[in-house]
Coordinates of C-alpha atoms in Angstrom, one line a residue:
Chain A
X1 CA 25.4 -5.9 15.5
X2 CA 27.5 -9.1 14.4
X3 CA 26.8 -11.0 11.3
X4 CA 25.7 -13.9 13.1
X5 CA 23.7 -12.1 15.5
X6 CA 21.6 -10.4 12.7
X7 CA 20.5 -14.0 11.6
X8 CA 19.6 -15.7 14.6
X9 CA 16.4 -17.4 14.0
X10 CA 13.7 -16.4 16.8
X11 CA 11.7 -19.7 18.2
X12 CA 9.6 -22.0 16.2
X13 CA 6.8 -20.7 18.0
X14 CA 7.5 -17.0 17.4
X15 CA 8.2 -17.8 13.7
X16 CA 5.3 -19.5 13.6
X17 CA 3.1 -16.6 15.1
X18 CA 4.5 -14.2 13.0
X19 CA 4.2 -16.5 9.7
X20 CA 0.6 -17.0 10.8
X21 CA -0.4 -13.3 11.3
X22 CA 1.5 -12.5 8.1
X23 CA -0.4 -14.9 5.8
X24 CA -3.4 -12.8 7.5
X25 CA -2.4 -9.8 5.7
X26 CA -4.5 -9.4 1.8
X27 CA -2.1 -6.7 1.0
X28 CA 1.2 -8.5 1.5
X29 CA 0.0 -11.5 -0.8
X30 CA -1.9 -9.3 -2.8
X31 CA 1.5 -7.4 -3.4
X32 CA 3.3 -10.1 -3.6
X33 CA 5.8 -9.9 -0.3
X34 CA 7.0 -12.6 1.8
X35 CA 8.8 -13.1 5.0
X36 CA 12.4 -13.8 4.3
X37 CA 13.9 -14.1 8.1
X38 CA 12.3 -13.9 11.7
X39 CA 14.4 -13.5 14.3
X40 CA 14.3 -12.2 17.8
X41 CA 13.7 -8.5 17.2
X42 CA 14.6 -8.2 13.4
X43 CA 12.5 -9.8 10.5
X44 CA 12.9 -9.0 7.1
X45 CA 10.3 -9.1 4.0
X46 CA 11.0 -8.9 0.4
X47 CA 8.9 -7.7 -2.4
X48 CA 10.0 -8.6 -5.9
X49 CA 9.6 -5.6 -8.4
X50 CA 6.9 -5.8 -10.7
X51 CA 4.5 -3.5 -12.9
X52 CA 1.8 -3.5 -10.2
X53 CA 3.9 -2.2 -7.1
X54 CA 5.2 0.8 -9.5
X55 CA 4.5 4.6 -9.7
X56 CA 4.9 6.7 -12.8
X57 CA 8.4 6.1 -13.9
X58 CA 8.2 2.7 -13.0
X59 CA 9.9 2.3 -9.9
X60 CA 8.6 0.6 -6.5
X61 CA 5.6 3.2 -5.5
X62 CA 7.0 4.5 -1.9
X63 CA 3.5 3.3 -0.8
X64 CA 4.8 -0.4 -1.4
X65 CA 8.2 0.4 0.1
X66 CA 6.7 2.0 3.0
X67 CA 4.2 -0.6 3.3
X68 CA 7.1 -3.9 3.7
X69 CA 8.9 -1.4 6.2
X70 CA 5.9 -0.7 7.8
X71 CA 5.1 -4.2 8.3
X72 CA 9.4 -5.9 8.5
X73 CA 9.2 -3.2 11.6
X74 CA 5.8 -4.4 12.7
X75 CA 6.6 -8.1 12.9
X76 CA 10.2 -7.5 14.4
X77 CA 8.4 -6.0 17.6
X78 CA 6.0 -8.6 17.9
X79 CA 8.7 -11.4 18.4
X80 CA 9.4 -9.6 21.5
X81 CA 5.7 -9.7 22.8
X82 CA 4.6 -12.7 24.4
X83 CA 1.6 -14.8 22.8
X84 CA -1.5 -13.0 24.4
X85 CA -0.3 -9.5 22.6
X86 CA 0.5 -7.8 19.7
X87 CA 1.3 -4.8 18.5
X88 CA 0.1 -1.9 16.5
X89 CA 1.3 0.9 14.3
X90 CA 1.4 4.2 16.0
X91 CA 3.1 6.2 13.5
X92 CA 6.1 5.8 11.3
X93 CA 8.8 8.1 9.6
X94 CA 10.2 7.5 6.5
X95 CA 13.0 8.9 4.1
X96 CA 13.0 8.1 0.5
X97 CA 16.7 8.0 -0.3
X98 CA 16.6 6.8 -4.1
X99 CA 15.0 5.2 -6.6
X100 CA 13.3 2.1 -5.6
X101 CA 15.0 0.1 -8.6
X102 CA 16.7 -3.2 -8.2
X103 CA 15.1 -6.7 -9.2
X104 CA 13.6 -6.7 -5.5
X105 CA 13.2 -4.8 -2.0
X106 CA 14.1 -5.8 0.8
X107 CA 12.7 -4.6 4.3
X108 CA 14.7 -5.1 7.2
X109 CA 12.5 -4.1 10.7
X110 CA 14.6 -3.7 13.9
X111 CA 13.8 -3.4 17.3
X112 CA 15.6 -0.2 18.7
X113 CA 14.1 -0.1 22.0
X114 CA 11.4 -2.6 23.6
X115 CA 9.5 -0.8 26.4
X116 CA 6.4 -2.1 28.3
X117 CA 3.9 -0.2 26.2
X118 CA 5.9 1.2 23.5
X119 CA 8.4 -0.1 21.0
X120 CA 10.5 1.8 18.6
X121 CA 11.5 0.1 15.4
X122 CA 14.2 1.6 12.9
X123 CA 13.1 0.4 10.0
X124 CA 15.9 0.3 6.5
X125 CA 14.7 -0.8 2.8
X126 CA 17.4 -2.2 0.3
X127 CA 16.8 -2.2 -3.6
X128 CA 18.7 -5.5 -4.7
X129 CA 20.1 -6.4 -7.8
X130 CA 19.7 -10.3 -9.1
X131 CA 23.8 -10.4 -8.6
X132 CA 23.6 -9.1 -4.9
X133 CA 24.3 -5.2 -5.1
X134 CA 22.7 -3.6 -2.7
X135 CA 21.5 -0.2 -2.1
X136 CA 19.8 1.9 0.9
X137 CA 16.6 3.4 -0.5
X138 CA 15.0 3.9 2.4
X139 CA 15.3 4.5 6.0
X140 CA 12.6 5.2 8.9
X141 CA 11.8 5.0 12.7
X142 CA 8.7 2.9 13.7
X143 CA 6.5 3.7 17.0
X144 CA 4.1 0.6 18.2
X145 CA 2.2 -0.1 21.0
X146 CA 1.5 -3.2 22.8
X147 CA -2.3 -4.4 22.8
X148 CA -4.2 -7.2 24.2
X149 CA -4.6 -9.8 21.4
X150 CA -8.8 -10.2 21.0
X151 CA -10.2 -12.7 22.0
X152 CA -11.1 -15.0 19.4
Chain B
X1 CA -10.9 26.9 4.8
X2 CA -14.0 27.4 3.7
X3 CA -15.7 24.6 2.1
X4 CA -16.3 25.8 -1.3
X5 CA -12.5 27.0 -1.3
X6 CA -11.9 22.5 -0.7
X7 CA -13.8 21.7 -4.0
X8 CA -12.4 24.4 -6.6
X9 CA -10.9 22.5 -9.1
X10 CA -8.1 22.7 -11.0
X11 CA -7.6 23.8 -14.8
X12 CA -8.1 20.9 -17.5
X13 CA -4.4 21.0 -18.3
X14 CA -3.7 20.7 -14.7
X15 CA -6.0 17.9 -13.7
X16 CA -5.0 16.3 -17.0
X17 CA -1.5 16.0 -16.7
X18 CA -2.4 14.6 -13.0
X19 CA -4.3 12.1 -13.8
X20 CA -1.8 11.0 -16.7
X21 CA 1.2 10.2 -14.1
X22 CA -1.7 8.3 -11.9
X23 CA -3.3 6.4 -15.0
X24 CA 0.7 5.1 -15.0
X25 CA 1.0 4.3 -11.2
X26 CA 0.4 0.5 -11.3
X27 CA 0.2 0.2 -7.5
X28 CA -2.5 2.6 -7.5
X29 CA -4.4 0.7 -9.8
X30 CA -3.3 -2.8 -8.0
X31 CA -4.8 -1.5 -5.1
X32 CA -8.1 -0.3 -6.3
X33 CA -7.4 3.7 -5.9
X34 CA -8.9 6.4 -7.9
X35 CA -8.6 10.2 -7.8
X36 CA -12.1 12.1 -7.1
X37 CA -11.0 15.6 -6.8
X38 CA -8.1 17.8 -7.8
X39 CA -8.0 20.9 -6.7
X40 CA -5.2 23.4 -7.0
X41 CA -2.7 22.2 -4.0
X42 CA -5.3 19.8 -2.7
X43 CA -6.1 16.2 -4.4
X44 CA -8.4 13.3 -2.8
X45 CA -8.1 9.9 -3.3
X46 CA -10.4 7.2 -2.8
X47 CA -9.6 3.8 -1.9
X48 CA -12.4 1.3 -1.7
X49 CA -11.9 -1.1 1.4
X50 CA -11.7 -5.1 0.0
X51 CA -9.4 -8.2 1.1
X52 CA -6.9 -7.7 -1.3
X53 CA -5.8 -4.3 1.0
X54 CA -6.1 -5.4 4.5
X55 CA -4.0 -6.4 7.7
X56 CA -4.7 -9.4 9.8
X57 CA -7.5 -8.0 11.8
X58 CA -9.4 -7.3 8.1
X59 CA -9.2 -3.4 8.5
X60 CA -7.0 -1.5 5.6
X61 CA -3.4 -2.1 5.8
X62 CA -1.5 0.8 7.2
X63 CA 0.5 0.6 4.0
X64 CA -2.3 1.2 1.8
X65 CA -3.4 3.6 3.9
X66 CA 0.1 5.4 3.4
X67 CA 0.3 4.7 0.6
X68 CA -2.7 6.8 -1.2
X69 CA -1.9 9.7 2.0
X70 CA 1.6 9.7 0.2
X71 CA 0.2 10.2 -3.4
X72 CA -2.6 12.6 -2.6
X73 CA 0.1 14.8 -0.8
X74 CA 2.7 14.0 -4.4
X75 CA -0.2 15.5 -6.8
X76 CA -1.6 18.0 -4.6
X77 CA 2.1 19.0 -4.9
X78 CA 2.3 18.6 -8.5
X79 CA -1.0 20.7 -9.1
X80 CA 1.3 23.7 -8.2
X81 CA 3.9 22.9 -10.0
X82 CA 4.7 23.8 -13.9
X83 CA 4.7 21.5 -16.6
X84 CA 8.3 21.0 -17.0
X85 CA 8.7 19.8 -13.6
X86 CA 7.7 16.8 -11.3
X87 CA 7.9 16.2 -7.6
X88 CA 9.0 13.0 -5.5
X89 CA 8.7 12.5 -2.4
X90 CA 11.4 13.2 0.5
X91 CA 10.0 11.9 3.1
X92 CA 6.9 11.7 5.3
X93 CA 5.3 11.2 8.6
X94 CA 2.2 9.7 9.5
X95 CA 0.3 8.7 12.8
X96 CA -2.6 6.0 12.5
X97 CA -4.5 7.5 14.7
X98 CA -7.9 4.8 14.9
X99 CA -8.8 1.3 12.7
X100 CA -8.5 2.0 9.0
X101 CA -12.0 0.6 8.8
X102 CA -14.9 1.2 6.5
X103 CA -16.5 1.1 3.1
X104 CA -13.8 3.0 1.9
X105 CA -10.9 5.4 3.0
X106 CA -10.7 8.8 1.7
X107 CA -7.3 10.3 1.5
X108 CA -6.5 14.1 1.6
X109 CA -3.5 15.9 0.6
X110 CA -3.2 19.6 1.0
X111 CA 0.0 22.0 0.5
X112 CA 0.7 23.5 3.7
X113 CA 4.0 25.4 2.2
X114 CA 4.9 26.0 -1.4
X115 CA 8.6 27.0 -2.2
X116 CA 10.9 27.1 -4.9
X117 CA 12.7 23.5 -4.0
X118 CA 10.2 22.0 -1.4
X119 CA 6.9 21.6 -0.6
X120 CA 5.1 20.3 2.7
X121 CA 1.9 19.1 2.6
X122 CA -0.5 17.5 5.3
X123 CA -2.1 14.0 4.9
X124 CA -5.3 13.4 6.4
X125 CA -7.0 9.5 5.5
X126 CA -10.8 9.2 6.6
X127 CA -12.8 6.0 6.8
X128 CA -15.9 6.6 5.4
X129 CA -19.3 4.3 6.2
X130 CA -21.8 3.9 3.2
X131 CA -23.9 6.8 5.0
X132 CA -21.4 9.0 5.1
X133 CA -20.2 8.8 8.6
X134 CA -16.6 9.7 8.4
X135 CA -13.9 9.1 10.8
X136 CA -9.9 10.5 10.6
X137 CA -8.1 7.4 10.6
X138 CA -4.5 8.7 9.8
X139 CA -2.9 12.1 10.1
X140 CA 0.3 12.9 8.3
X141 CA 3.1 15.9 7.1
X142 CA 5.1 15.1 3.8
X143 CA 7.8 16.5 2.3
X144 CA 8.5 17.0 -1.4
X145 CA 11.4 17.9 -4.1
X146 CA 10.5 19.5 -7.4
X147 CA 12.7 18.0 -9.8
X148 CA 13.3 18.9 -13.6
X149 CA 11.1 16.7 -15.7
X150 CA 12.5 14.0 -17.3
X151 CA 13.4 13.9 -21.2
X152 CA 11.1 11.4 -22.9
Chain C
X1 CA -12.2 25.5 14.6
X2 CA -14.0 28.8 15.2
X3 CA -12.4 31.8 16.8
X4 CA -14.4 32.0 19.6
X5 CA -13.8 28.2 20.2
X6 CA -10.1 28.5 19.9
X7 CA -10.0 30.8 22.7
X8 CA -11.9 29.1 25.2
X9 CA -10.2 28.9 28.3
X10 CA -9.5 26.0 30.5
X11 CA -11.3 25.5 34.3
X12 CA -9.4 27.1 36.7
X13 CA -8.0 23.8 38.5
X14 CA -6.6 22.9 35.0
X15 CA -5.1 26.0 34.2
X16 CA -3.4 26.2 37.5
X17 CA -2.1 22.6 36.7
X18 CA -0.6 23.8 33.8
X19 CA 1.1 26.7 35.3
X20 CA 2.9 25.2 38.0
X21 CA 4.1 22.0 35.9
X22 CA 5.2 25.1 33.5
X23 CA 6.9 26.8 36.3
X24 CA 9.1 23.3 37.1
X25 CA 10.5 23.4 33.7
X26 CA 13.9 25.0 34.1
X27 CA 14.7 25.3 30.2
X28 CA 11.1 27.7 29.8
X29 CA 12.6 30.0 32.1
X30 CA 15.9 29.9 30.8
X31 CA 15.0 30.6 27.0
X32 CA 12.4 33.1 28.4
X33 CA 9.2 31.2 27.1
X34 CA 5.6 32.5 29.1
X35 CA 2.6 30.5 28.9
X36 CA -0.1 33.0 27.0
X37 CA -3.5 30.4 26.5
X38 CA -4.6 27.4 28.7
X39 CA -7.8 25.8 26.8
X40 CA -9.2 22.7 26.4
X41 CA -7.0 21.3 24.4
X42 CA -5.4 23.7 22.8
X43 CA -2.0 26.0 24.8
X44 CA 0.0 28.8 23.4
X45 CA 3.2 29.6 23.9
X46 CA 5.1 32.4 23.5
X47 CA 9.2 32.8 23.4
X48 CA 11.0 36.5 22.6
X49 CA 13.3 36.6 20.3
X50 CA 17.1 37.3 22.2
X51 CA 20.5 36.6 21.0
X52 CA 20.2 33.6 23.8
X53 CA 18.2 31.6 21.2
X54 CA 19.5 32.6 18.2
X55 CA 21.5 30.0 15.3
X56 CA 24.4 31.4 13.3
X57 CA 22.4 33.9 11.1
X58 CA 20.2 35.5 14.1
X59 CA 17.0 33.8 13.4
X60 CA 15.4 31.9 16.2
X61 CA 17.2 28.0 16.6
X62 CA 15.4 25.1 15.8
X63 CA 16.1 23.6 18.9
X64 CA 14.4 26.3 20.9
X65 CA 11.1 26.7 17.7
X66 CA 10.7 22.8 18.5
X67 CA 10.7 23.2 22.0
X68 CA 8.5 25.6 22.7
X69 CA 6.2 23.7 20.3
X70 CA 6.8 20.3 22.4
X71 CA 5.8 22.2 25.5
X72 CA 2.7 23.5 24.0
X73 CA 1.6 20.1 22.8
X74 CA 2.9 18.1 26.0
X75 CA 0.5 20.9 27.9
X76 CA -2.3 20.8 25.1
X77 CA -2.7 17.0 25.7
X78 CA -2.4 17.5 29.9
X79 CA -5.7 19.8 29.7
X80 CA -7.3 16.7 28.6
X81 CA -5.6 14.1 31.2
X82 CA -7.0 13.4 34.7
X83 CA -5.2 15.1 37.4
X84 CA -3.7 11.8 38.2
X85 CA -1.6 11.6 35.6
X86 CA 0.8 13.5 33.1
X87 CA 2.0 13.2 29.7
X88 CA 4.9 12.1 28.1
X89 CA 6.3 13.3 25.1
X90 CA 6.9 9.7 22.8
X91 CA 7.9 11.7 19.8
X92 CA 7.4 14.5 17.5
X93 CA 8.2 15.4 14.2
X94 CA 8.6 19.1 12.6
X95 CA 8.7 20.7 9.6
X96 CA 11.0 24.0 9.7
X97 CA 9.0 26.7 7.0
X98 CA 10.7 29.5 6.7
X99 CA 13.2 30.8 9.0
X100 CA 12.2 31.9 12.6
X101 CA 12.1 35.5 12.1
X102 CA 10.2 37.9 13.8
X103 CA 9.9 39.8 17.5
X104 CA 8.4 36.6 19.1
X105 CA 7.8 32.8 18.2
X106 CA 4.3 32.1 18.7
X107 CA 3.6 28.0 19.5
X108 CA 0.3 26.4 19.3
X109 CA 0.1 22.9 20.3
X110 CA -3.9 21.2 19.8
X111 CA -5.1 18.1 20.1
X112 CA -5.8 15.8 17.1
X113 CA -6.7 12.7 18.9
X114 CA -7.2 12.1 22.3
X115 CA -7.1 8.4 23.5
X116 CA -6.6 6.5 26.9
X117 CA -2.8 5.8 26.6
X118 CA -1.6 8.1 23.5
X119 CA -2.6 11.9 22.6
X120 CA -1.7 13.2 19.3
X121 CA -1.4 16.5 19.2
X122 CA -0.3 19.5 15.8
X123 CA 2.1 21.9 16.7
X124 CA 2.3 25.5 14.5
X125 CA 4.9 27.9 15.1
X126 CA 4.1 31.3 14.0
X127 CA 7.1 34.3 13.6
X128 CA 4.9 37.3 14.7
X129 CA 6.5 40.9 13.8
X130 CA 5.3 43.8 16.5
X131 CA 2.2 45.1 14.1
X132 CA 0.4 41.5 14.4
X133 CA 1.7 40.5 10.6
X134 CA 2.6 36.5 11.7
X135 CA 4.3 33.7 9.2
X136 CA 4.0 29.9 10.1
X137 CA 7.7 29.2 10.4
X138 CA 7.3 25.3 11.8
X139 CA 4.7 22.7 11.3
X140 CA 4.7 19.8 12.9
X141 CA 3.2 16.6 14.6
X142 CA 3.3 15.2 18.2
X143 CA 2.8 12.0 19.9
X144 CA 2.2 11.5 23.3
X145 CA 1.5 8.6 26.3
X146 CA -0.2 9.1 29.3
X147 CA 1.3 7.7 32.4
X148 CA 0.2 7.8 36.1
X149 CA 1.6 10.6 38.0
X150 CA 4.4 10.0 40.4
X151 CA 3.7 9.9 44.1
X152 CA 5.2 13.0 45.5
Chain D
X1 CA 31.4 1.8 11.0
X2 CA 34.8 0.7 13.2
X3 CA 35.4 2.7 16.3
X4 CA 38.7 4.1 14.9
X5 CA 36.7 5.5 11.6
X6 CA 33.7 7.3 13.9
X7 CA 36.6 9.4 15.3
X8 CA 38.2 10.4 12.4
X9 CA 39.3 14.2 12.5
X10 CA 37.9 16.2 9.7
X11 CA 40.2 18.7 8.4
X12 CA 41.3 21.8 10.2
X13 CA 40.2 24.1 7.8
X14 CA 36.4 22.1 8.3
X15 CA 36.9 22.2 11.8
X16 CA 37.2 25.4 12.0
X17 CA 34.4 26.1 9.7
X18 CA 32.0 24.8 11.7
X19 CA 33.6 26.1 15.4
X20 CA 33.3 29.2 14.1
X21 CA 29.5 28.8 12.9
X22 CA 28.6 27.0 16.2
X23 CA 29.8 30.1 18.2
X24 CA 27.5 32.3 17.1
X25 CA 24.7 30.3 17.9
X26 CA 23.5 31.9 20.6
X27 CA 21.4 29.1 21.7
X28 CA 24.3 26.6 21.8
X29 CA 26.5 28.7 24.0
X30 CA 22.9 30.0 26.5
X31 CA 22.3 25.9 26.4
X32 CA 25.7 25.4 27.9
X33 CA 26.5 22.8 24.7
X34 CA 29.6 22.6 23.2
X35 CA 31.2 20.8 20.1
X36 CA 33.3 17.5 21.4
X37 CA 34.2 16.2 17.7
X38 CA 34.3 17.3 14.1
X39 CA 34.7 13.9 11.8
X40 CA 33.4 13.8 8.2
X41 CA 29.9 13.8 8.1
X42 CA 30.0 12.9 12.3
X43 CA 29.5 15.9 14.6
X44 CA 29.2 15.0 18.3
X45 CA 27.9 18.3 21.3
X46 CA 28.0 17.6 24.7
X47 CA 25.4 19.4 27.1
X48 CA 26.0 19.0 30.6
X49 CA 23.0 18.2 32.7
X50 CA 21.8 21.5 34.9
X51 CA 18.8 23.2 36.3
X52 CA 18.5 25.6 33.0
X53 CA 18.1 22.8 31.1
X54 CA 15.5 20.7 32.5
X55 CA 12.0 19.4 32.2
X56 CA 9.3 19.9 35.1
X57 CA 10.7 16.2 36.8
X58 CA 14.5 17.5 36.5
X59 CA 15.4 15.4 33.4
X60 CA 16.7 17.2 30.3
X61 CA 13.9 18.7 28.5
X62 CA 13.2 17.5 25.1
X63 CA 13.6 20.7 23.9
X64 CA 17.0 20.9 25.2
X65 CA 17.9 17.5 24.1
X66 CA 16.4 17.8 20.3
X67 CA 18.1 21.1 20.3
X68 CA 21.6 19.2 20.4
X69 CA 20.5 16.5 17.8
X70 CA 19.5 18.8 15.7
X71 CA 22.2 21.1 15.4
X72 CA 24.4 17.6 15.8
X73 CA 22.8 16.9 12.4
X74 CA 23.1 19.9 10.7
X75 CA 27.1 20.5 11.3
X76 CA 27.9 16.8 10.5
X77 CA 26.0 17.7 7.0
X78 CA 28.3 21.1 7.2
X79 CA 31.4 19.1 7.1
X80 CA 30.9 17.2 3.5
X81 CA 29.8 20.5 1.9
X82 CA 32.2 23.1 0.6
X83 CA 32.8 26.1 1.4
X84 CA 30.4 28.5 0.2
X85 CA 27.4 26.6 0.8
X86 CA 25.6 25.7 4.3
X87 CA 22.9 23.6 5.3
X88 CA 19.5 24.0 6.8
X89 CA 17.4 21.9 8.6
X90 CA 14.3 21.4 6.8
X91 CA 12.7 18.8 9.0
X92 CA 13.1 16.2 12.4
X93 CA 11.4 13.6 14.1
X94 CA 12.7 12.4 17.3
X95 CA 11.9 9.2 19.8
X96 CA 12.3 10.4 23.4
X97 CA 13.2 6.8 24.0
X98 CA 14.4 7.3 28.0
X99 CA 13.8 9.8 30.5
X100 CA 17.7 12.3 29.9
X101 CA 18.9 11.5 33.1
X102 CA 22.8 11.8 33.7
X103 CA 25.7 14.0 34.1
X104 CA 25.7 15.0 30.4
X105 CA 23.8 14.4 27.3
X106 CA 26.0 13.3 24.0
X107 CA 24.2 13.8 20.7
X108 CA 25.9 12.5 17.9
X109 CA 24.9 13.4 14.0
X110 CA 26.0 11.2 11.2
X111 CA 25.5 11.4 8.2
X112 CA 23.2 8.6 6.5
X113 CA 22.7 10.0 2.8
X114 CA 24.3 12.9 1.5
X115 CA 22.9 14.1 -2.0
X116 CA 23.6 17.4 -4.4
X117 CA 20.7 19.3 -2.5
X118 CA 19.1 17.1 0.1
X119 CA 21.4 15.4 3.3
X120 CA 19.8 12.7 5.5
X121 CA 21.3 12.2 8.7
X122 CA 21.0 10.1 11.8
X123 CA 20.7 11.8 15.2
X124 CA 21.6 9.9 18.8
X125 CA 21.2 11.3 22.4
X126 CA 22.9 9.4 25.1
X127 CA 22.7 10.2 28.8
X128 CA 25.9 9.5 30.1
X129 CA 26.9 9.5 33.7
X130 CA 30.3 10.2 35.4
X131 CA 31.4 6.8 35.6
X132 CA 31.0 6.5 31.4
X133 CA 27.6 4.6 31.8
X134 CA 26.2 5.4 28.6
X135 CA 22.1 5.3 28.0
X136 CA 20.6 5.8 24.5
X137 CA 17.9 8.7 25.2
X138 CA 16.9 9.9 21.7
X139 CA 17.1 8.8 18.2
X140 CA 16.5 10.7 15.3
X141 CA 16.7 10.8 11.7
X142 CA 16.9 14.7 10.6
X143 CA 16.3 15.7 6.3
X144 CA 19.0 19.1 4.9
X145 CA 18.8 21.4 2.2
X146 CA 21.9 22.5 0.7
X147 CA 21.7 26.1 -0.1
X148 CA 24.3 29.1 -0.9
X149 CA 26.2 30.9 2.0
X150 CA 24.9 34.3 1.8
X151 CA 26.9 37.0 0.5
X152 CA 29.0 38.9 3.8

């Protein structure tokens, strides 16, 4: 996928929506993650490192890594769906490639495949360094299924 | 297995040095989780259900609900493992199989296979009502690395 | 699950169901797989041990452990479907214990959860010597979507 | 990763290694599959679509098509180690993202993390027909252990 292509903004309305539901979420605020980029079928959330996202040597917990993937993943197949669905977790796969370190995470969600019922995200997770290095330390697939949004 | 088999706990030393590396997870303790039982290759962990953990529909976040699956699986492991050694986790899989929803979830990790390098455990998270009533919410398989300890 | 439970077989109709589905699948025949239990939600499959399904060192291949454990779960979630429809395999993951030794691979696919679009199903392969002594040599976890039958 | 890089040539002598380790699986060759390339840490097998290989609609059968992926995986892990070691799979999880229509299936291992024990590797089916139309059918991420060749 091109540079350019990777950034492509999805619609106000789709960012919107997916802002929306985000700010929904208690566990990404209450871990401290935030959309960084929502476009159509890729969205990305980072999570700045911090004693209460860590496990016992003081890395990101691969709870909170899995969590942002879980979610980047999530999100990225919902910009697909139109307004009156949305999409839930089936199951996921995850490797944990290396250390969570880095000064934050970054989650990046991708649509793979986009079926009627089914989507299937790959989802990647980048520790970052404040000067830009970047390193894989974590890579999954996604499964979600399309729902009927409740009525509200 | 039989039920009293599920509740035979582990030696002092063991559930000591279990609940040391937990006391230092600080997304465990972010989130609200505790450890009720540890048994030797089986741990539980509780995790009670409050805004701070939830998605946008208010049930637990599948991240959180990952999350504690992942670190019951990681200390059942550890419970079988000698002192000079630690495991992390390679990699797991996990179906959310119904709503992460009541009082609080209940997460399960059991070894399924022991071996010199890796072990594989299964994940089961309940949702548990404030009489009892418990539901499986998420079903998972994990795999583990024993590494050497590190110095201190 | 008791023993006696376990062994419970399916109605007649379903059974036959199974079979001739089983029948259509050319790659059973050709690894030499037989169907061995039809319950409610729970089929066994059984697959010799030959030189035609053999990796490099003479135990049984991956490839043919995982698909005789896919079959068993694609047909463990079909005893539960209408006869209107069939069952997709979505994905499945699997855990490879020990290696697939033995004079037959046993597989055991049962049903975790059974909803109106997606089944999820465990699959166990066992590595069974010709005196009964068996080994769990796979381990693994299945996801599944129902979809109406084709018109014939 | 640039066209021209996916098919570099890995060494003879690597080449070799793992021709001669794919012939005696006895699966591969009772499949009909055969090794198409040999790059460093990129392994692609071709399995022509036929009766022996198929699914109760005529399609490839997962079995048949994870079989492929898998071992796909485990030689393009082969060719970045030496000599005297050899991998094993020690888990998969695969998305059955198509029906495996077409002439031929092409799965393709590569290599996503390769560490002193552990390997992490991506795996791709594609259905392609006669005419080149190429269809994504699987994808895969596969986890390795590094172990020692065993003494001849």
């Amino acid at each position: 996928m091109a540079e350019q292509t990777q950034h492509e903004q999805a619609s106000p309305a789709v960012q919107k929506r997916i802002q929306d539901s985000f700010d929904l979420q208690g566990l990404m605020a209450h871990l401290g993650a935030r959309l960084t980029h929502i476009g159509p079928g890729r969205v990305h959330i980072v999570l700045p490192a911090r004693p209460e996202v860590t496990q016992q040597h003081g890395y990101v917990h691969a709870g909170a890594t899995s969590a942002i993937g879980d979610s980047a993943g999530g999100y990225a197949a919902l910009t697909l769906s139109d307004e009156d669905s949305e999409v839930l977790t089936v199951e996921y796969k995850i490797n944990l490639l290396a250390p969570a370190a880095g000064d934050y995470l970054e989650a990046i969600g991708t649509v793979l495949k986009s079926g009627r019922t089914l989507t299937v995200c790959q989802l990647e997770v980048y520790g970052v360094q404040g000067d830009g290095v970047r390193k894989l330390v974590a890579n999954g697939q996604q499964t979600l299924i399309r729902v009927d949004r409740p009525a509200e």
